[in-house]
Short mmCIF file of C-alpha atoms and ligand atoms in Angstrom, two decimals:
data_model
loop_
_atom_site.label_atom_id
_atom_site.label_comp_id
_atom_site.label_asym_id
_atom_site.label_seq_id
_atom_site.Cartn_x
_atom_site.Cartn_y
_atom_site.Cartn_z
CA MET R 176 -67.31 154.86 305.65
CA ARG R 177 -68.59 158.33 304.92
CA ARG R 178 -66.06 161.03 304.40
CA ARG R 179 -66.71 164.11 306.44
CA ALA R 180 -65.21 166.49 303.90
CA GLY R 181 -65.09 170.04 305.13
CA SER R 182 -65.78 169.07 308.71
CA VAL R 183 -62.17 168.53 309.73
CA ARG R 184 -61.92 170.42 313.00
CA SER R 185 -58.79 172.46 313.43
CA GLY R 186 -58.29 172.00 317.17
CA ALA R 187 -57.65 174.74 319.66
CA VAL R 188 -54.16 176.19 319.82
CA ILE R 189 -52.04 177.74 322.56
CA ASP R 190 -48.79 179.70 323.00
CA LEU R 191 -46.45 178.79 325.85
CA HIS R 192 -43.71 181.40 325.36
CA CYS R 193 -44.32 185.19 325.53
CA HIS R 194 -42.45 188.18 326.97
CA SER R 195 -44.04 191.41 328.23
CA THR R 196 -42.77 194.80 329.41
CA CYS R 197 -42.04 193.06 332.73
CA SER R 198 -38.91 191.77 330.98
CA ASP R 199 -37.74 192.54 327.46
CA GLY R 200 -41.01 192.59 325.54
CA THR R 201 -42.68 195.83 324.45
CA ASP R 202 -46.34 194.98 325.15
CA SER R 203 -47.94 195.05 328.59
CA PRO R 204 -49.20 191.77 330.09
CA ALA R 205 -52.79 193.02 329.53
CA THR R 206 -52.06 193.66 325.85
CA ILE R 207 -50.64 190.16 325.42
CA ALA R 208 -53.82 188.73 326.97
CA ARG R 209 -55.85 190.68 324.40
CA LEU R 210 -53.61 189.50 321.53
CA ALA R 211 -54.07 185.91 322.72
CA ALA R 212 -57.86 186.26 322.58
CA ASP R 213 -57.65 188.01 319.17
CA ALA R 214 -55.58 185.07 317.88
CA GLY R 215 -58.26 182.67 319.13
CA LEU R 216 -55.94 180.90 321.57
CA SER R 217 -57.44 178.68 324.25
CA GLY R 218 -54.42 179.08 326.54
CA ILE R 219 -51.25 181.12 326.87
CA ALA R 220 -48.26 181.30 329.22
CA LEU R 221 -46.48 184.49 330.21
CA THR R 222 -42.76 183.62 330.45
CA ASP R 223 -40.84 186.78 331.29
CA HIS R 224 -37.14 186.40 332.09
CA ASP R 225 -36.61 185.69 335.82
CA THR R 226 -39.86 187.33 336.95
CA LEU R 227 -43.52 186.55 337.63
CA GLU R 228 -44.41 190.17 338.12
CA GLY R 229 -46.77 190.57 335.17
CA PHE R 230 -48.91 187.55 335.89
CA ASP R 231 -51.77 189.06 337.90
CA GLU R 232 -52.49 191.68 335.24
CA PHE R 233 -52.08 189.01 332.56
CA ALA R 234 -54.37 186.51 334.29
CA ALA R 235 -57.10 189.15 334.76
CA GLY R 236 -56.95 190.01 331.05
CA CYS R 237 -57.08 186.33 330.08
CA ALA R 238 -59.92 185.51 332.49
CA ALA R 239 -62.04 188.34 331.06
CA ARG R 240 -61.72 186.73 327.64
CA GLY R 241 -62.01 183.06 328.54
CA VAL R 242 -58.36 182.27 327.77
CA ARG R 243 -56.50 179.96 330.14
CA ALA R 244 -53.47 181.77 331.63
CA VAL R 245 -50.39 179.81 332.71
CA ARG R 246 -48.02 181.31 335.24
CA GLY R 247 -44.49 180.91 333.89
CA ALA R 248 -40.99 182.34 333.63
CA GLU R 249 -37.87 181.81 331.52
CA ILE R 250 -34.66 181.10 333.44
CA SER R 251 -31.16 181.34 331.97
CA CYS R 252 -29.38 178.18 333.07
CA LEU R 253 -25.81 177.09 332.43
CA ASP R 254 -25.39 173.67 330.83
CA GLU R 255 -21.95 172.37 329.85
CA GLY R 256 -20.67 175.93 329.64
CA ARG R 257 -23.53 177.08 327.44
CA SER R 258 -26.32 179.50 328.24
CA THR R 259 -29.45 177.36 328.13
CA HIS R 260 -32.93 178.79 328.55
CA VAL R 261 -35.43 176.82 330.58
CA LEU R 262 -39.13 177.69 330.76
CA CYS R 263 -41.07 176.87 333.90
CA TYR R 264 -44.83 176.50 334.02
CA PHE R 265 -47.47 176.30 336.78
CA VAL R 266 -45.31 178.32 339.15
CA SER R 267 -47.16 178.80 342.45
CA ASP R 268 -47.79 182.19 344.05
CA ASP R 269 -45.98 181.13 347.22
CA PRO R 270 -43.17 183.70 347.58
CA SER R 271 -41.26 181.40 349.94
CA SER R 272 -41.11 178.44 347.53
CA ALA R 273 -37.72 177.26 346.31
CA LEU R 274 -38.63 178.31 342.78
CA CYS R 275 -39.72 181.84 343.72
CA THR R 276 -36.58 182.19 345.84
CA LEU R 277 -34.48 181.08 342.88
CA LEU R 278 -36.22 183.57 340.59
CA ALA R 279 -35.69 186.36 343.13
CA THR R 280 -31.99 185.48 343.38
CA LEU R 281 -31.60 185.52 339.61
CA HIS R 282 -33.53 188.79 339.39
CA GLY R 283 -31.23 190.36 342.01
CA ASP R 284 -28.19 189.14 340.15
CA ARG R 285 -29.55 190.72 336.98
CA ASP R 286 -29.58 194.09 338.79
CA ARG R 287 -25.95 193.53 339.82
CA ARG R 288 -25.00 192.56 336.25
CA ASN R 289 -26.76 195.64 334.87
CA GLU R 290 -24.81 197.94 337.22
CA LEU R 291 -21.50 196.31 336.20
CA LEU R 292 -22.54 196.60 332.55
CA VAL R 293 -23.12 200.36 332.92
CA ALA R 294 -19.72 200.73 334.61
CA ARG R 295 -18.03 198.74 331.84
CA LEU R 296 -19.73 200.82 329.14
CA HIS R 297 -18.48 203.99 330.87
CA GLU R 298 -14.94 202.57 330.81
CA LEU R 299 -15.35 202.03 327.09
CA GLY R 300 -16.41 205.64 326.62
CA TYR R 301 -20.19 205.14 326.46
CA ASP R 302 -20.84 207.39 329.44
CA ARG R 303 -24.24 208.57 328.23
CA VAL R 304 -25.57 205.10 329.10
CA THR R 305 -27.04 205.24 332.61
CA LEU R 306 -29.51 202.91 334.31
CA ASP R 307 -32.15 205.64 334.02
CA GLU R 308 -31.59 205.86 330.26
CA VAL R 309 -31.83 202.06 329.97
CA ARG R 310 -35.00 202.06 332.10
CA ARG R 311 -36.56 204.55 329.69
CA GLU R 312 -36.41 201.78 327.08
CA ALA R 313 -38.40 199.54 329.41
CA GLY R 314 -41.12 202.12 329.96
CA GLY R 315 -39.35 203.96 332.76
CA THR R 316 -40.57 201.88 335.69
CA GLU R 317 -38.39 200.78 338.57
CA GLU R 318 -39.72 197.24 338.37
CA GLY R 319 -39.45 194.52 335.77
CA SER R 320 -36.40 192.80 334.32
CA LEU R 321 -33.98 195.08 332.49
CA GLY R 322 -32.14 193.12 329.85
CA ARG R 323 -29.50 193.55 327.21
CA PRO R 324 -32.15 194.35 324.55
CA HIS R 325 -32.97 197.48 326.60
CA PHE R 326 -29.26 198.36 326.69
CA ALA R 327 -29.07 197.91 322.92
CA SER R 328 -32.03 200.26 322.43
CA ALA R 329 -30.51 202.85 324.76
CA ILE R 330 -27.13 202.70 323.00
CA ASP R 331 -28.86 203.00 319.66
CA ARG R 332 -30.76 206.10 320.85
CA LEU R 333 -27.85 207.76 322.70
CA TYR R 334 -25.23 207.09 320.00
CA PRO R 335 -27.16 207.42 316.73
CA GLY R 336 -25.24 206.17 313.72
CA ARG R 337 -22.44 204.63 315.80
CA PHE R 338 -23.58 201.07 315.01
CA GLU R 339 -25.06 199.75 311.79
CA SER R 340 -27.68 197.62 313.50
CA ARG R 341 -28.81 196.24 316.83
CA GLN R 342 -26.97 193.06 315.94
CA ALA R 343 -23.77 195.09 315.58
CA ILE R 344 -24.31 196.43 319.12
CA PHE R 345 -24.52 192.86 320.39
CA ASP R 346 -21.55 191.70 318.34
CA GLY R 347 -19.36 194.63 319.43
CA LEU R 348 -20.48 195.24 322.99
CA LEU R 349 -23.26 193.23 324.60
CA GLY R 350 -22.95 189.68 323.21
CA THR R 351 -20.76 186.96 324.71
CA GLY R 352 -17.75 188.05 322.62
CA GLY R 353 -18.45 191.75 323.05
CA GLY R 354 -16.32 194.27 324.95
CA ALA R 355 -18.96 194.88 327.61
CA TYR R 356 -20.12 191.32 328.18
CA ILE R 357 -20.75 190.56 331.86
CA GLN R 358 -21.81 187.06 332.85
CA LYS R 359 -24.93 186.61 334.95
CA ALA R 360 -25.15 184.06 337.76
CA ARG R 361 -26.39 180.77 336.39
CA VAL R 362 -28.05 177.70 337.81
CA SER R 363 -27.99 174.26 336.26
CA VAL R 364 -31.02 172.73 334.57
CA ALA R 365 -31.07 170.15 337.37
CA GLU R 366 -31.22 172.88 340.04
CA ALA R 367 -33.96 174.77 338.23
CA SER R 368 -35.92 171.54 337.69
CA ALA R 369 -35.58 170.51 341.34
CA ALA R 370 -36.79 173.94 342.53
CA ALA R 371 -39.70 173.71 340.08
CA ALA R 372 -40.63 170.19 341.16
CA ALA R 373 -40.69 171.25 344.82
CA ASP R 374 -43.18 173.96 343.82
CA GLY R 375 -45.45 171.67 341.76
CA ALA R 376 -44.12 173.25 338.57
CA VAL R 377 -42.42 171.77 335.48
CA THR R 378 -39.41 172.80 333.38
CA VAL R 379 -39.11 172.79 329.60
CA LEU R 380 -36.02 173.33 327.43
CA ALA R 381 -36.60 176.46 325.32
CA HIS R 382 -35.64 176.78 321.61
CA PRO R 383 -33.13 173.87 321.64
CA LEU R 384 -31.89 174.42 318.10
CA ILE R 385 -31.01 178.06 318.77
CA THR R 386 -29.25 177.07 321.96
CA VAL R 387 -27.27 174.17 320.53
CA LEU R 388 -26.81 174.92 316.83
CA SER R 389 -26.60 178.71 316.66
CA SER R 390 -22.99 178.68 315.52
CA LEU R 391 -23.73 176.21 312.72
CA PRO R 392 -24.22 177.64 309.19
CA ASP R 393 -27.75 176.99 307.92
CA ASP R 394 -26.61 174.59 305.18
CA GLN R 395 -24.95 172.36 307.79
CA ARG R 396 -28.04 172.21 309.99
CA THR R 397 -29.26 168.91 308.58
CA LEU R 398 -31.72 166.62 310.35
CA ASP R 399 -28.89 164.13 311.00
CA VAL R 400 -26.83 166.81 312.73
CA VAL R 401 -29.84 167.97 314.72
CA GLU R 402 -30.54 164.40 315.88
CA ALA R 403 -26.90 163.68 316.75
CA ARG R 404 -26.62 166.84 318.84
CA ILE R 405 -30.06 167.02 320.43
CA ALA R 406 -30.85 163.38 321.26
CA PRO R 407 -28.08 162.94 323.89
CA LEU R 408 -28.84 166.37 325.35
CA LEU R 409 -32.52 165.54 325.83
CA SER R 410 -31.90 162.19 327.43
CA ARG R 411 -29.35 163.72 329.82
CA LEU R 412 -31.61 166.64 330.77
CA ALA R 413 -34.60 164.32 331.19
CA ASP R 414 -32.50 162.47 333.79
CA ASP R 415 -31.89 165.86 335.42
CA GLY R 416 -35.62 166.41 335.91
CA LEU R 417 -36.56 168.26 332.72
CA VAL R 418 -40.19 167.56 331.73
CA GLY R 419 -40.53 168.98 328.22
CA VAL R 420 -38.82 170.48 325.18
CA GLU R 421 -39.96 173.27 322.87
CA CYS R 422 -40.55 171.59 319.51
CA TRP R 423 -42.92 174.08 317.84
CA TYR R 424 -40.97 177.33 317.52
CA PRO R 425 -40.88 180.05 314.84
CA ARG R 426 -37.32 179.28 313.75
CA HIS R 427 -37.82 175.50 313.56
CA GLY R 428 -38.61 174.10 310.11
CA GLU R 429 -41.50 171.66 309.77
CA ALA R 430 -39.21 168.62 309.47
CA GLU R 431 -37.17 169.86 312.45
CA THR R 432 -40.34 170.15 314.55
CA GLU R 433 -41.34 166.59 313.62
CA LEU R 434 -37.86 165.31 314.44
CA LEU R 435 -37.84 167.12 317.79
CA ARG R 436 -41.25 165.65 318.63
CA ARG R 437 -39.89 162.18 317.99
CA LEU R 438 -36.76 162.84 320.05
CA ALA R 439 -38.92 164.27 322.86
CA SER R 440 -41.03 161.16 322.90
CA GLU R 441 -37.97 158.90 322.89
CA SER R 442 -36.63 160.71 325.97
CA GLY R 443 -39.99 160.70 327.73
CA LEU R 444 -40.35 164.48 327.38
CA VAL R 445 -43.50 166.43 326.56
CA ALA R 446 -43.31 168.22 323.19
CA THR R 447 -44.29 171.88 323.74
CA GLY R 448 -44.13 175.10 321.79
CA GLY R 449 -44.49 178.85 321.68
CA SER R 450 -43.79 182.00 319.70
CA ASP R 451 -41.20 183.72 321.97
CA TYR R 452 -43.16 186.89 321.28
CA HIS R 453 -41.29 190.07 322.37
CA GLY R 454 -43.41 192.74 320.63
CA ALA R 455 -41.30 195.27 318.72
CA ASN R 456 -38.10 193.83 320.24
CA LYS R 457 -38.37 190.78 317.96
CA PRO R 458 -40.16 192.08 314.87
CA GLY R 459 -42.08 189.72 312.61
CA LEU R 460 -43.55 187.50 315.34
CA SER R 461 -47.19 187.33 316.44
CA VAL R 462 -48.69 185.87 319.60
CA GLY R 463 -49.89 182.35 318.81
CA THR R 464 -48.87 182.10 315.16
CA GLY R 465 -45.20 183.14 315.37
CA THR R 466 -44.12 184.01 311.83
CA GLY R 467 -47.54 182.89 310.60
CA SER R 468 -47.63 179.11 310.57
CA LEU R 469 -47.06 178.17 314.22
CA ARG R 470 -49.82 175.96 315.64
CA VAL R 471 -49.26 174.49 319.09
CA PRO R 472 -52.11 172.08 319.89
CA ASP R 473 -53.82 172.67 323.21
CA ASP R 474 -53.45 169.05 324.37
CA VAL R 475 -49.80 169.97 325.01
CA LEU R 476 -51.00 171.86 328.05
CA ASP R 477 -52.87 168.81 329.36
CA ALA R 478 -49.76 166.66 328.82
CA LEU R 479 -47.64 169.16 330.76
CA GLU R 480 -50.22 169.40 333.52
CA ALA R 481 -50.23 165.61 333.84
CA ARG R 482 -46.49 165.72 334.57
CA ARG R 483 -46.77 168.12 337.51
CA PRO R 484 -45.27 166.52 340.60
P1 AMP G 669 -30.19 189.21 329.17
O1 AMP G 669 -31.19 188.22 329.70
O2 AMP G 669 -30.39 190.59 329.72
O3 AMP G 669 -28.78 188.74 329.27
O4 AMP G 669 -30.53 189.39 327.61
C1 AMP G 669 -30.72 188.25 326.84
C2 AMP G 669 -31.41 188.65 325.56
O5 AMP G 669 -30.53 189.47 324.78
C3 AMP G 669 -31.74 187.47 324.70
O6 AMP G 669 -33.04 186.94 324.99
C4 AMP G 669 -31.71 188.05 323.31
O7 AMP G 669 -32.95 188.70 323.02
C5 AMP G 669 -30.66 189.13 323.41
N1 AMP G 669 -29.33 188.67 322.94
C6 AMP G 669 -28.39 188.05 323.67
N2 AMP G 669 -27.29 187.79 322.94
C7 AMP G 669 -27.56 188.28 321.70
C8 AMP G 669 -26.81 188.33 320.47
N3 AMP G 669 -25.56 187.83 320.36
N4 AMP G 669 -27.40 188.89 319.39
C9 AMP G 669 -28.65 189.40 319.49
N5 AMP G 669 -29.41 189.39 320.59
C10 AMP G 669 -28.87 188.83 321.69
ZN1 ZN G 670 -36.38 187.80 326.00
FE1 FE G 671 -34.90 182.34 325.35
FE1 FE G 672 -37.88 183.84 325.44
#
């Protein structure tokens, strides 16, 4: 058989996890569409937290460049007491669907949480932090999802030198153990998946290793530990209606990605992936390639599509 040296085709790649200025990213949806085309992607999903607001602008930018745009969102679910991010894809534009209603509820609760967070910060003496100041970090618009990263930027700007780093602001104030932590309303993965299924959409577990193993020191994050912790989680969530799991992700090592793909397959889940691009809010990541080596094959999108109810 003849070898076709040099003719090995590197197939098309996609990115199924990106945030814009409509939540806590720093690039507009149109800019992300341009970055997707520049990276040579054949498809890309916009997955802002709790909102679909940026999609029309995003889809127009993608259509102009021949890139397939997927309408998505990232929902913060609660699973066994742990904040667990679930991505949904192929969300319809029906505002009365169960999924859109759920997103609207979560978005409204975010507004409530943000108001309580401002009040709590005032109690702690950070009275320069107002919703207007936080909105300035999100481009000053009334719309979009304001998140804790915007609060961190506002605190950093209004109290220069008070904290050593953004991480210190999370550790001291905004993170789960911080003095100003306010819990958002949470749905279960089963509830999110049921709402998605009723809308013809699918749910995917985002960055499982960050969710499950974040408290584990790096040298204890062995493949055996990953398998022991992730395998039961995936089979349980698959029973709850989950369709896929993010295997290709910037902070997953190559062997971890391979292991997750095997575990996905064993639980009947689609292996997916994305960069979790946030612009300047998560420095060092690019659309499509993540930290440089991410390559999510485009047949992932076909596999997800095939699992739509
Ligand atoms: P929110 O959805 O407004 O609660 O904000 C969630 C976002 O805040 C996450 O996507 C992270 O980017 C960031 N975040 C949450 N907790 C931490 C933490 N402990 N350290 C650093 N960033 C965090
Ligand atoms: Zn985010
Ligand atoms: Fe996330
Ligand atoms: Fe994300």
